[in-house]
XYZ file of N, CA and C in Angstrom:
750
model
N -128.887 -114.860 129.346
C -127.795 -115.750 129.767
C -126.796 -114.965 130.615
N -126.333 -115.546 131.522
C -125.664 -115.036 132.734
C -124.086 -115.048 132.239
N -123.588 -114.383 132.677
C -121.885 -114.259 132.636
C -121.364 -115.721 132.875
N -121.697 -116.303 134.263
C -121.562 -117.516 134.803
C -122.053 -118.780 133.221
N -122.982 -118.347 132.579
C -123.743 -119.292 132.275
C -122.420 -119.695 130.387
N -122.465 -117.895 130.188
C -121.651 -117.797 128.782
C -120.139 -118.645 128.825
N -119.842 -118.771 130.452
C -118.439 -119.130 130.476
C -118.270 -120.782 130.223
N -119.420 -121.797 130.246
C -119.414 -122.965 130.382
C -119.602 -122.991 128.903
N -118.960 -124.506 128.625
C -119.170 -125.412 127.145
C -118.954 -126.846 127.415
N -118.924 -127.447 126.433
C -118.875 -128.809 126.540
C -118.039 -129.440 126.339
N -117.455 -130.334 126.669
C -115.864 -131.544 126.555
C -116.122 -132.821 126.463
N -117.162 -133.096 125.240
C -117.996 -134.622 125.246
C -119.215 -134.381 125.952
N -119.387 -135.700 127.301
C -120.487 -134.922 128.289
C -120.696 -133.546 129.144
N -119.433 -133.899 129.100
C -118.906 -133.080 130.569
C -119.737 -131.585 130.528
N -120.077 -130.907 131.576
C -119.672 -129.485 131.034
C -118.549 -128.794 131.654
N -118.094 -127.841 131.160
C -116.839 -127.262 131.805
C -116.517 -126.032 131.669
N -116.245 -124.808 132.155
C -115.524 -123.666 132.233
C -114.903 -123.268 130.634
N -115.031 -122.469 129.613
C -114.249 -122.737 128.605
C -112.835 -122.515 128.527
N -112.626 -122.156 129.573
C -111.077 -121.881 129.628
C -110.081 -123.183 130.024
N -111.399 -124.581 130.248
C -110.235 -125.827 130.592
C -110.588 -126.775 129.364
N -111.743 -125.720 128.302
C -111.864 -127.449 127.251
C -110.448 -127.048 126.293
N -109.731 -126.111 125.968
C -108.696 -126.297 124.800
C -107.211 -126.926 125.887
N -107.346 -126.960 127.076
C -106.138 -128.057 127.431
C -106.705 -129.609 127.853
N -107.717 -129.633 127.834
C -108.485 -131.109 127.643
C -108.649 -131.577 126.571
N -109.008 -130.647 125.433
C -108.737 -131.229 124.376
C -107.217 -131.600 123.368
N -105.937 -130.691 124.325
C -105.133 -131.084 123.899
C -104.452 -131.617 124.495
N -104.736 -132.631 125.405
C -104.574 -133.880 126.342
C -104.873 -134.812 125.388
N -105.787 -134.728 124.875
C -106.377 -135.578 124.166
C -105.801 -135.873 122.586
N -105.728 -134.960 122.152
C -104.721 -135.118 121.049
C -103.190 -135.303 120.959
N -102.704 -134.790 122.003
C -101.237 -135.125 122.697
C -101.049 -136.485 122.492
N -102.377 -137.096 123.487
C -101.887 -138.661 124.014
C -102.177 -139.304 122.519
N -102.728 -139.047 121.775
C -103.394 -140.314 120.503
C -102.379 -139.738 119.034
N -101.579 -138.690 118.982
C -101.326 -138.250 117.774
C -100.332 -139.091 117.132
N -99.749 -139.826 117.968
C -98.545 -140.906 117.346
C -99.540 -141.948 116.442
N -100.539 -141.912 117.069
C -101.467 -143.082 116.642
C -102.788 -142.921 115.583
N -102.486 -141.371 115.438
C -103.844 -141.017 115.118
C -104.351 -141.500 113.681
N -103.494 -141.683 112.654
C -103.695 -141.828 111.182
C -103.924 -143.462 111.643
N -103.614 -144.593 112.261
C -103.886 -145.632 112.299
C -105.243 -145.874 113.309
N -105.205 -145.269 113.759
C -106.965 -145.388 114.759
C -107.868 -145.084 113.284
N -107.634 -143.873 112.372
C -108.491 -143.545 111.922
C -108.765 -144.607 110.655
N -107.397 -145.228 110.336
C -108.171 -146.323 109.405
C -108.693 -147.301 110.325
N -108.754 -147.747 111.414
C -109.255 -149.003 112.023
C -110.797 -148.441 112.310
N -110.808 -147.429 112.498
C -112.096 -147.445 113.208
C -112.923 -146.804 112.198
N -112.530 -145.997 110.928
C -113.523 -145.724 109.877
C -113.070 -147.361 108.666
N -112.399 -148.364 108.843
C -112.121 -148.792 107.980
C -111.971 -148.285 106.619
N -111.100 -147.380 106.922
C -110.203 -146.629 106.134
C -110.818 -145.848 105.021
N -112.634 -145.475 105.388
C -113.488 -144.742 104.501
C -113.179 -143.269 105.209
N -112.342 -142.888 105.906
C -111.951 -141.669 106.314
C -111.215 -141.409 105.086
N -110.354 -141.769 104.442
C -109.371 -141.502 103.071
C -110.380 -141.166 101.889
N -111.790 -141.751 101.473
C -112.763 -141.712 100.459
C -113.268 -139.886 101.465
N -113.692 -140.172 102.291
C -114.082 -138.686 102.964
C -113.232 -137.555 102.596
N -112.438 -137.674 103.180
C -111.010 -136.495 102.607
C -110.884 -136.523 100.647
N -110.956 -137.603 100.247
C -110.677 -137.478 98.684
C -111.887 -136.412 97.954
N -113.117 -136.624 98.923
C -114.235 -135.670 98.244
C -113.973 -134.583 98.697
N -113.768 -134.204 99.614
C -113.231 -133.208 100.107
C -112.027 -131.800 99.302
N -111.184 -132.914 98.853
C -109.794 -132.418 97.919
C -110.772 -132.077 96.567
N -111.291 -132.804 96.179
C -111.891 -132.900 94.381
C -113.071 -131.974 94.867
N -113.923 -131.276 95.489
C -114.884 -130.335 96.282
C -114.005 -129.268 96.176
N -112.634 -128.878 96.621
C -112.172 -127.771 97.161
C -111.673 -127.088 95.908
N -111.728 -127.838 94.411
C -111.306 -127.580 93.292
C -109.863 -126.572 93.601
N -108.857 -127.145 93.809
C -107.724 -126.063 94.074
C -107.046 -126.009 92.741
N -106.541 -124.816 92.554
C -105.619 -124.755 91.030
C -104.162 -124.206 91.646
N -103.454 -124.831 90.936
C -102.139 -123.802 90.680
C -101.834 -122.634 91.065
N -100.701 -121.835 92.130
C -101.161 -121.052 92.654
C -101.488 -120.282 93.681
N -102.486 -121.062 94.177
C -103.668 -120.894 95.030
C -103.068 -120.659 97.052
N -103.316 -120.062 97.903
C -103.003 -120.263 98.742
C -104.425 -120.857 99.804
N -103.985 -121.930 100.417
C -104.698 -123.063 100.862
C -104.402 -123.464 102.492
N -105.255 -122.908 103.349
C -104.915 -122.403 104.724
C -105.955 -124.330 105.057
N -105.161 -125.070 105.638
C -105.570 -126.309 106.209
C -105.593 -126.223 108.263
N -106.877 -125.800 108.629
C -107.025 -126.087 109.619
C -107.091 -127.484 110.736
N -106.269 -127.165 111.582
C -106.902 -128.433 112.567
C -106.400 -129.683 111.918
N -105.060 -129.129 111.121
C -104.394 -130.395 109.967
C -103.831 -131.267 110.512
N -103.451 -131.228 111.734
C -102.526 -132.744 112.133
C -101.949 -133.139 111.517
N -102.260 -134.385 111.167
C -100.718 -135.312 110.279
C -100.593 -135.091 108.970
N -101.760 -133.593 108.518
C -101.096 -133.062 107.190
C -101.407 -134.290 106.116
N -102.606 -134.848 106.724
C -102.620 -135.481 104.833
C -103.783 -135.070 103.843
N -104.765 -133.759 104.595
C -105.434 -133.150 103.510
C -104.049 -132.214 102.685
N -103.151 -131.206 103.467
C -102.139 -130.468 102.830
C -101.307 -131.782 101.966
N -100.946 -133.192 102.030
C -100.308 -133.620 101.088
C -101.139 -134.022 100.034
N -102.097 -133.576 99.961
C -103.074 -134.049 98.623
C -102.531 -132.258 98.239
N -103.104 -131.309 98.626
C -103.079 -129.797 97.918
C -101.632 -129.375 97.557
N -100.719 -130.024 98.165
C -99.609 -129.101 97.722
C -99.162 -129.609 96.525
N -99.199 -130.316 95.745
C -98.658 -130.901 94.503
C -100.050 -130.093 93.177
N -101.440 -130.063 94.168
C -102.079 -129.051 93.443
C -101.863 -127.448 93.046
N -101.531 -127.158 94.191
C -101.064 -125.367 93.904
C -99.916 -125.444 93.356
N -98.946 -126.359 93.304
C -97.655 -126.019 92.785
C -96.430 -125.087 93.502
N -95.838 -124.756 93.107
C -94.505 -124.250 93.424
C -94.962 -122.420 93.249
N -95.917 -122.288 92.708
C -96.307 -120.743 93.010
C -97.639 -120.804 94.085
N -97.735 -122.040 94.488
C -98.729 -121.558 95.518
C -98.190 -122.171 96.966
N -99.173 -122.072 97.660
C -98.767 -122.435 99.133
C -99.665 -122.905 100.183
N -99.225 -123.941 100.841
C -100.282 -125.030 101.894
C -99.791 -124.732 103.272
N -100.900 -123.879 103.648
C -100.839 -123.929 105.518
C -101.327 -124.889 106.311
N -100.467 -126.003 107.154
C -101.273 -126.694 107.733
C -101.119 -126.070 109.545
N -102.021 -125.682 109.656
C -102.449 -124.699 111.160
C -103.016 -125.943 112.363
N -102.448 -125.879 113.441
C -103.412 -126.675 114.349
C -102.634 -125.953 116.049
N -103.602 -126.009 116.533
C -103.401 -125.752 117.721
C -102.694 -126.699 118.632
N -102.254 -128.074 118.207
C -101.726 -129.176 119.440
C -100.491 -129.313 118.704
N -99.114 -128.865 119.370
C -98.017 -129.016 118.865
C -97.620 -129.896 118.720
N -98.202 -131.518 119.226
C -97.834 -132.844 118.937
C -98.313 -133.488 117.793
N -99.660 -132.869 117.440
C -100.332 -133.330 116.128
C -99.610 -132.444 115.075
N -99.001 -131.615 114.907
C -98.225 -130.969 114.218
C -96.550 -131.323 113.726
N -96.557 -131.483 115.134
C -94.541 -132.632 115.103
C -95.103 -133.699 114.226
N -96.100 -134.706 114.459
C -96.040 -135.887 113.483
C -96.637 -135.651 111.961
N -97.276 -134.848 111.462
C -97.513 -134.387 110.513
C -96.378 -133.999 109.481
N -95.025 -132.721 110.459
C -94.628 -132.447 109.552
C -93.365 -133.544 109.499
N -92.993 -133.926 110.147
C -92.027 -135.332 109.680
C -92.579 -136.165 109.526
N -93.641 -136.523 108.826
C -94.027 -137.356 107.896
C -93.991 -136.738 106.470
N -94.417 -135.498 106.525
C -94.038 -135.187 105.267
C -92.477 -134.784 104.644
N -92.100 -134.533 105.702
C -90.387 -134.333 105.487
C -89.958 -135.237 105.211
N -90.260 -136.907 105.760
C -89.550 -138.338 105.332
C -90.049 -138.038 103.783
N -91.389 -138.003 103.283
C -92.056 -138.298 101.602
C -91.427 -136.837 100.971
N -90.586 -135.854 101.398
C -90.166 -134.827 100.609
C -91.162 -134.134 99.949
N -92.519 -133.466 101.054
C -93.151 -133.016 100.485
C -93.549 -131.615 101.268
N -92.527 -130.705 101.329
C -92.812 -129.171 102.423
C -92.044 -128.267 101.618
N -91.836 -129.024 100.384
C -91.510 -127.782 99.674
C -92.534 -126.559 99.540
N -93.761 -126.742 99.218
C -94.568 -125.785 99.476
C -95.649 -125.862 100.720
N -94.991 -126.347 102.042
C -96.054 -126.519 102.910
C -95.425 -125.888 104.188
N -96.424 -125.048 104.620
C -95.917 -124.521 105.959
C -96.658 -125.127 107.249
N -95.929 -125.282 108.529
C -97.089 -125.868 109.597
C -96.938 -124.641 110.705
N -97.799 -124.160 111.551
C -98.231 -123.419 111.938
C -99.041 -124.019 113.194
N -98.377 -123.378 114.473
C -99.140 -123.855 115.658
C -100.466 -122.384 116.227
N -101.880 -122.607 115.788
C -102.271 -121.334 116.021
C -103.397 -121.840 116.858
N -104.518 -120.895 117.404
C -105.786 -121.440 117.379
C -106.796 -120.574 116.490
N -107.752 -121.416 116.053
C -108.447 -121.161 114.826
C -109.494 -120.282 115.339
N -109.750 -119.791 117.122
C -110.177 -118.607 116.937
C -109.564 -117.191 116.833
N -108.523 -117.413 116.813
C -107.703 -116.311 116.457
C -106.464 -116.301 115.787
N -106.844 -116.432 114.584
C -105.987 -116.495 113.453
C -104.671 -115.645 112.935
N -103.701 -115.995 112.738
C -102.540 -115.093 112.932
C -102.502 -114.446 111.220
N -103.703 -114.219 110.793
C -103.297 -113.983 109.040
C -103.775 -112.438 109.232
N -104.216 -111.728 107.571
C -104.729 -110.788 107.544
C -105.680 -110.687 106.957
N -106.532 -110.437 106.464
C -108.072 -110.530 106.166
C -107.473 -110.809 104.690
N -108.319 -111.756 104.149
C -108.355 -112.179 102.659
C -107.243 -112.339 102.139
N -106.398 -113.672 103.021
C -105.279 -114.128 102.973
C -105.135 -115.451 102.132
N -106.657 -115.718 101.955
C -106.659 -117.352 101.414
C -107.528 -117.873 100.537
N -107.053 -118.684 99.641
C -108.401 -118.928 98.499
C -108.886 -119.799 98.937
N -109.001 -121.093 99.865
C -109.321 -122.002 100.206
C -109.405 -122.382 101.855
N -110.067 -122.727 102.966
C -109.816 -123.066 104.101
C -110.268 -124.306 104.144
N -109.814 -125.302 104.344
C -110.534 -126.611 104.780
C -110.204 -126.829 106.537
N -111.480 -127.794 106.946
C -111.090 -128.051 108.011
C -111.876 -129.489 108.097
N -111.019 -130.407 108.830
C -111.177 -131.786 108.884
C -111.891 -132.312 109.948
N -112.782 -132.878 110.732
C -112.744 -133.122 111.580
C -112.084 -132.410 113.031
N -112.410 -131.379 113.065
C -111.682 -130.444 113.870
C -112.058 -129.718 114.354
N -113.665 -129.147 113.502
C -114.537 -127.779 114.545
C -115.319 -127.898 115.517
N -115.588 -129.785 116.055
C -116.393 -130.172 117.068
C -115.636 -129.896 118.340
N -114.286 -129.938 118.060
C -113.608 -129.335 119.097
C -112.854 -128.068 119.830
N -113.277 -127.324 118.655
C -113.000 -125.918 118.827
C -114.277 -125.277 119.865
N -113.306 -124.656 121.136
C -114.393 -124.255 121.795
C -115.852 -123.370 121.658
N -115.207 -122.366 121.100
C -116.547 -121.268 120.263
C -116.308 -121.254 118.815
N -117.258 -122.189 118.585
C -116.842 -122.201 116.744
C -117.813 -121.330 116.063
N -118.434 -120.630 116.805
C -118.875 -119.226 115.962
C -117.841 -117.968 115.752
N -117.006 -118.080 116.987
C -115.525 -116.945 116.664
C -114.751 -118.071 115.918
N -114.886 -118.747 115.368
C -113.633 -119.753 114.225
C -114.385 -119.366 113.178
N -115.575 -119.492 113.024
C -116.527 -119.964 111.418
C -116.149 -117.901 111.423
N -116.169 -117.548 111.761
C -115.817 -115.941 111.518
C -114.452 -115.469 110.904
N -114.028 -115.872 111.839
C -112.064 -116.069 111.678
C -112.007 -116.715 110.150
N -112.207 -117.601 109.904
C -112.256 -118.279 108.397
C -113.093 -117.384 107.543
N -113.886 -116.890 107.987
C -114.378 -116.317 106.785
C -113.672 -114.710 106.291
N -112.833 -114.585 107.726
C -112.169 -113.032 107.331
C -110.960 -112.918 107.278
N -110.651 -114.345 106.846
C -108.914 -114.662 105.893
C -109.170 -114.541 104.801
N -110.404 -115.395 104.355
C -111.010 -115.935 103.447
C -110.523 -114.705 102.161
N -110.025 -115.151 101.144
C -110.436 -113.802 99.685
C -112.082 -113.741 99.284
N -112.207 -112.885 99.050
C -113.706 -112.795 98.011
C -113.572 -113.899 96.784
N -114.581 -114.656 96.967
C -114.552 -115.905 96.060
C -113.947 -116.924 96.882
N -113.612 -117.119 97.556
C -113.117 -118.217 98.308
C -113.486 -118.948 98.945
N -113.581 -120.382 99.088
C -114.435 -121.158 99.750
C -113.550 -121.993 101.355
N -114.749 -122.141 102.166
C -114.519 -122.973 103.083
C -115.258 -123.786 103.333
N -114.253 -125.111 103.389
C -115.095 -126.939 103.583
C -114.764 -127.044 105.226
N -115.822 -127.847 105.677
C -115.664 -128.309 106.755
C -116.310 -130.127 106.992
N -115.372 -130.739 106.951
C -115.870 -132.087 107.193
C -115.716 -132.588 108.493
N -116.603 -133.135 108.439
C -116.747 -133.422 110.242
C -118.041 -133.992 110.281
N -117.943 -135.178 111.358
C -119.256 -135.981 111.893
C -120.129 -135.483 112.270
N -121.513 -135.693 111.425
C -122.826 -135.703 111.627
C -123.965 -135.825 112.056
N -125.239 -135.908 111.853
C -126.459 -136.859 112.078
C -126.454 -137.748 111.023
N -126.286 -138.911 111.399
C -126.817 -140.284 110.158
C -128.088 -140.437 110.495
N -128.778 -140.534 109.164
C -130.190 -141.401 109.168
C -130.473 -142.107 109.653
N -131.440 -141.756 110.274
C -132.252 -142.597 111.440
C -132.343 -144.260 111.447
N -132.267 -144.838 110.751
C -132.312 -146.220 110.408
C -130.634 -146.723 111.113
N -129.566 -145.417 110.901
C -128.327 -146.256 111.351
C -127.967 -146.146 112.778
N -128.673 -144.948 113.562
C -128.254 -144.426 114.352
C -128.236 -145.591 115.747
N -128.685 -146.605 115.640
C -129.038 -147.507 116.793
C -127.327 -148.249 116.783
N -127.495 -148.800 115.308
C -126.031 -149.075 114.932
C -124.814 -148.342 115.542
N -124.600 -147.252 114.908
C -123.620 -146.014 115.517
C -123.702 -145.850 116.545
N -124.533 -145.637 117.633
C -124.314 -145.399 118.928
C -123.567 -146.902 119.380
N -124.172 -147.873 119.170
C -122.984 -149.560 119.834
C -122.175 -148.879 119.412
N -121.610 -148.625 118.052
C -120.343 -148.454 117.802
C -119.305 -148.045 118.800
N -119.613 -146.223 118.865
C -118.974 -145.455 119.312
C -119.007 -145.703 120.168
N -120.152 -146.054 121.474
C -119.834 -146.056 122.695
C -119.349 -147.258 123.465
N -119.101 -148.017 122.603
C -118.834 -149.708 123.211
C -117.245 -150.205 122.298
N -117.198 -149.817 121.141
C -116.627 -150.202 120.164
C -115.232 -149.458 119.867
N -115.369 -148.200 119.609
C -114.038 -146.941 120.241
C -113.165 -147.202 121.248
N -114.313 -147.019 122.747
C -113.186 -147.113 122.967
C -112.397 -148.182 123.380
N -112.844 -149.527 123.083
C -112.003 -150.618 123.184
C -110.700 -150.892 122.117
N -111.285 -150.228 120.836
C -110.134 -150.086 120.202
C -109.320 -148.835 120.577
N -109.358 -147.601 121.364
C -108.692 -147.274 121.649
C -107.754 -147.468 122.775
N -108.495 -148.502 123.614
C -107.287 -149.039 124.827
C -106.164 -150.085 124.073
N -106.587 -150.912 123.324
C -106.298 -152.097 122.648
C -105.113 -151.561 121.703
N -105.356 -150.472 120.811
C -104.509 -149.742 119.513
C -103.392 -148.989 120.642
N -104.207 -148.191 121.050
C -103.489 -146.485 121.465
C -103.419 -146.509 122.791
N -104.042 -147.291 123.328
C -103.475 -147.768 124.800
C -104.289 -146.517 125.699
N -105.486 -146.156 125.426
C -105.845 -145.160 125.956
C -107.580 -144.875 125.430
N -108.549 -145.409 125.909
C -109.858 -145.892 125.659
C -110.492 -144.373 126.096
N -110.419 -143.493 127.537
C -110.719 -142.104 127.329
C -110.606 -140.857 126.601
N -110.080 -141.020 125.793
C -109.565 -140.074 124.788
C -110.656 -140.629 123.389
N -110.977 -141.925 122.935
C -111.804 -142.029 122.478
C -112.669 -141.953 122.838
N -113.342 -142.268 123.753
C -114.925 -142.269 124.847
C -115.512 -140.444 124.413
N -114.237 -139.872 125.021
C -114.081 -138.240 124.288
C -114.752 -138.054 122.994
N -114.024 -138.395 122.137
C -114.017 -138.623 120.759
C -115.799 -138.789 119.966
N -116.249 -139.807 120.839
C -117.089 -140.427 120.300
C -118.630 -139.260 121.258
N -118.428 -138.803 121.941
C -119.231 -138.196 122.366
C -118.915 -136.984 122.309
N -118.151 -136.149 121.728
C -117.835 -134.853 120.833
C -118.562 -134.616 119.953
N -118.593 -136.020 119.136
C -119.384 -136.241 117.626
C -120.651 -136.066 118.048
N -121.405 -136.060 119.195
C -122.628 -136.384 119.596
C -122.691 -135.150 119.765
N -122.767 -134.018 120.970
C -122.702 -132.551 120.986
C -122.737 -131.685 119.635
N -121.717 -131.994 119.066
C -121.747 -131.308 117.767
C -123.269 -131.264 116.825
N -123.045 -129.759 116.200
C -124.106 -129.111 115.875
C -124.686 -130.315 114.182
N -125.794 -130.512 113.915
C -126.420 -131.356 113.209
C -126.038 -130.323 111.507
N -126.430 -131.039 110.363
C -125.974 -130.471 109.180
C -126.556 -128.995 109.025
N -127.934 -128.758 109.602
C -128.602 -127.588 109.548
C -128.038 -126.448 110.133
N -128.016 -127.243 111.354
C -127.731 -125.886 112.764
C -125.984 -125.768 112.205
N -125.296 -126.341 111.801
C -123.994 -125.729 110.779
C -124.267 -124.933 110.245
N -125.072 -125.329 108.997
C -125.544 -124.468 107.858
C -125.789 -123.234 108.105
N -126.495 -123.777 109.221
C -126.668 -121.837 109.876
C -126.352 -120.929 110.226
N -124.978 -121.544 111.185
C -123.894 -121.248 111.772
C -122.946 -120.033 110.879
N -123.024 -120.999 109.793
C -121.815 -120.335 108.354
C -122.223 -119.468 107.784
N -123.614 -119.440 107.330
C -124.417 -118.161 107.624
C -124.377 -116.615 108.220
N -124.599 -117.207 109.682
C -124.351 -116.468 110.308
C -123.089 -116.286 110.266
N -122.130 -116.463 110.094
C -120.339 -115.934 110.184
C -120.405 -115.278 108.727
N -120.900 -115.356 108.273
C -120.888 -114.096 106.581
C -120.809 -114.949 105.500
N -121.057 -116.591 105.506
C -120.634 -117.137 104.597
C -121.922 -117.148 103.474
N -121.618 -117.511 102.414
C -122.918 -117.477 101.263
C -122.740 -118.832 101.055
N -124.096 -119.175 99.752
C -123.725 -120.452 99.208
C -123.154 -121.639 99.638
N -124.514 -121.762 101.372
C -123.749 -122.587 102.016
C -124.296 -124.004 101.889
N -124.310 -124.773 101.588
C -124.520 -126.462 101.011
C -123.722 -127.445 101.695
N -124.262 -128.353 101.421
C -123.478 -129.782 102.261
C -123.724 -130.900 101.892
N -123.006 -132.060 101.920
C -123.007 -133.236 101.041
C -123.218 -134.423 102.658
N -124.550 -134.995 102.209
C -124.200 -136.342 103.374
C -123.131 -137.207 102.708
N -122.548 -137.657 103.591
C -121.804 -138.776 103.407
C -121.612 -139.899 104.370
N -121.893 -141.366 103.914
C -121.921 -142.522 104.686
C -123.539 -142.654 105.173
N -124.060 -141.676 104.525
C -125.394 -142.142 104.835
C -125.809 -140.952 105.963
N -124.825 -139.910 106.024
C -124.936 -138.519 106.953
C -123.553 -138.889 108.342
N -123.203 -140.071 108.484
C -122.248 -140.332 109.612
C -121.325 -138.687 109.552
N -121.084 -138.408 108.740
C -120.190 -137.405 108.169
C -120.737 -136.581 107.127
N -120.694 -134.984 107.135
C -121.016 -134.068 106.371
C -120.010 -133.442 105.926
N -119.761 -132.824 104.634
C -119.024 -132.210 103.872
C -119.994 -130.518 103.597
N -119.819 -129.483 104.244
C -119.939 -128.338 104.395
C -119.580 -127.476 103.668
N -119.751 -126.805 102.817
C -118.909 -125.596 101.819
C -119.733 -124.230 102.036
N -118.584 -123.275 102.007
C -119.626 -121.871 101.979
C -118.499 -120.731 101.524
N -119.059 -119.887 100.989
C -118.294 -118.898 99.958
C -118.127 -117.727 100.653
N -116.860 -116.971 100.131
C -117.050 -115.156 101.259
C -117.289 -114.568 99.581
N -118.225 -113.750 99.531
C -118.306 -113.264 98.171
C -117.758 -111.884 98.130
């Protein structure tokens, strides 16, 4: 592979230079973040909240615990964990788009809940911690858009403490029987609700063909693997629309 060849990645279809997909992608999150927690119940009919709940009850957090939330946006995996770790532990919610971050943390500032939550504008390939900084990393829907998510799945694993796990939920391969279904969806169905909701139908079109690029439950599996992770497993969910990912730094 050529110098020329290493520098290109993907932005949905597109291909592109990697140095223009993290301000395309935060075009993209810019324009939808006012909107984003309400797109996501309309368009998962609100089985995005059952996704995240397995997710929280998966990540088994105790009291304590410090709990690094990637790619958190509006911060509602960190408002499930911080009432878990308690007042001796602590919830990072990290994201690279400073607009998905503004609405996150004044939402939790209106519900009075940052007593133990910090927000953090970083990017998740280069992590501002120190090696084995964290008992927990989750990441939501968030690594299809990280440009080289083999330098992220690394980065997470070398915050990570020994014993510590990292979830990654994020859209899948569904079983073949749905996939005829799902494609109308996304490509006809998105983004009309995103012109209609959010006033902005390319940013979903995006969206929905991100999910498509993105690596299948295996070629993950492998991925995490390869970044040093152990005990790496995964839960279909919705029938595979969405995978739930876990893997251990031992």
């Amino acid at each position: 592979m050529t110098d020329e060849q290493r520098r290109k990645t993907h932005f949905g279809f597109q291909t592109v230079v990697e140095e223009e997909k993290a301000a395309r992608v935060g075009a993209v999150f810019h324009s939808v973040a006012t909107r984003y927690d309400l797109m996501n119940d309309v368009m998962s009919m609100g089985i995005h909240r059952l996704w995240k709940r397995h997710t929280v009850q998966r990540a088994a957090v105790r009291p304590g615990m410090r709990v690094l939330d990637l790619a958190g946006g509006t911060g509602d995996l960190a408002e499930a964990f911080a009432p878990r770790v308690g007042g001796r532990g602590r919830v990072v919610v990290c994201d690279i788009n400073a607009s998905m971050l503004r609405v996150g943390r004044d939402r939790l500032i209106d519900e009075g809940r940052v007593g133990n939550v910090d927000f953090v504008q970083a990017d998740a390939e280069r992590l501002p911690y120190a090696d084995e900084s964290f008992d927990r990393i989750t990441i939501a829907f968030g690594l299809r858009n990280v440009t080289r998510k083999e330098l992220a799945l690394a980065e997470m694993r070398r915050v990570l403490k020994a014993g510590g796990r990292l979830l990654v939920l994020e859209f899948s391969q569904p079983a073949a029987p749905l996939r005829p279904f799902y494609d109308a969806y996304s490509f006809k169905v998105l983004p009309l609700m995103g012109r209609l909701i959010a006033g902005d139908s390319d940013s979903y079109r995006y969206l929905a063909e991100s999910i498509r690029m993105h690596p299948d439950q295996e070629t993950l599996a492998g991925m995490m693997r390869e970044a040093g992770l152990e005990r790496v497993e995964y839960d279909n969910l919705t029938g595979g629309v969405v995978a739930l990912h876990r893997g251990t730094r031992l």
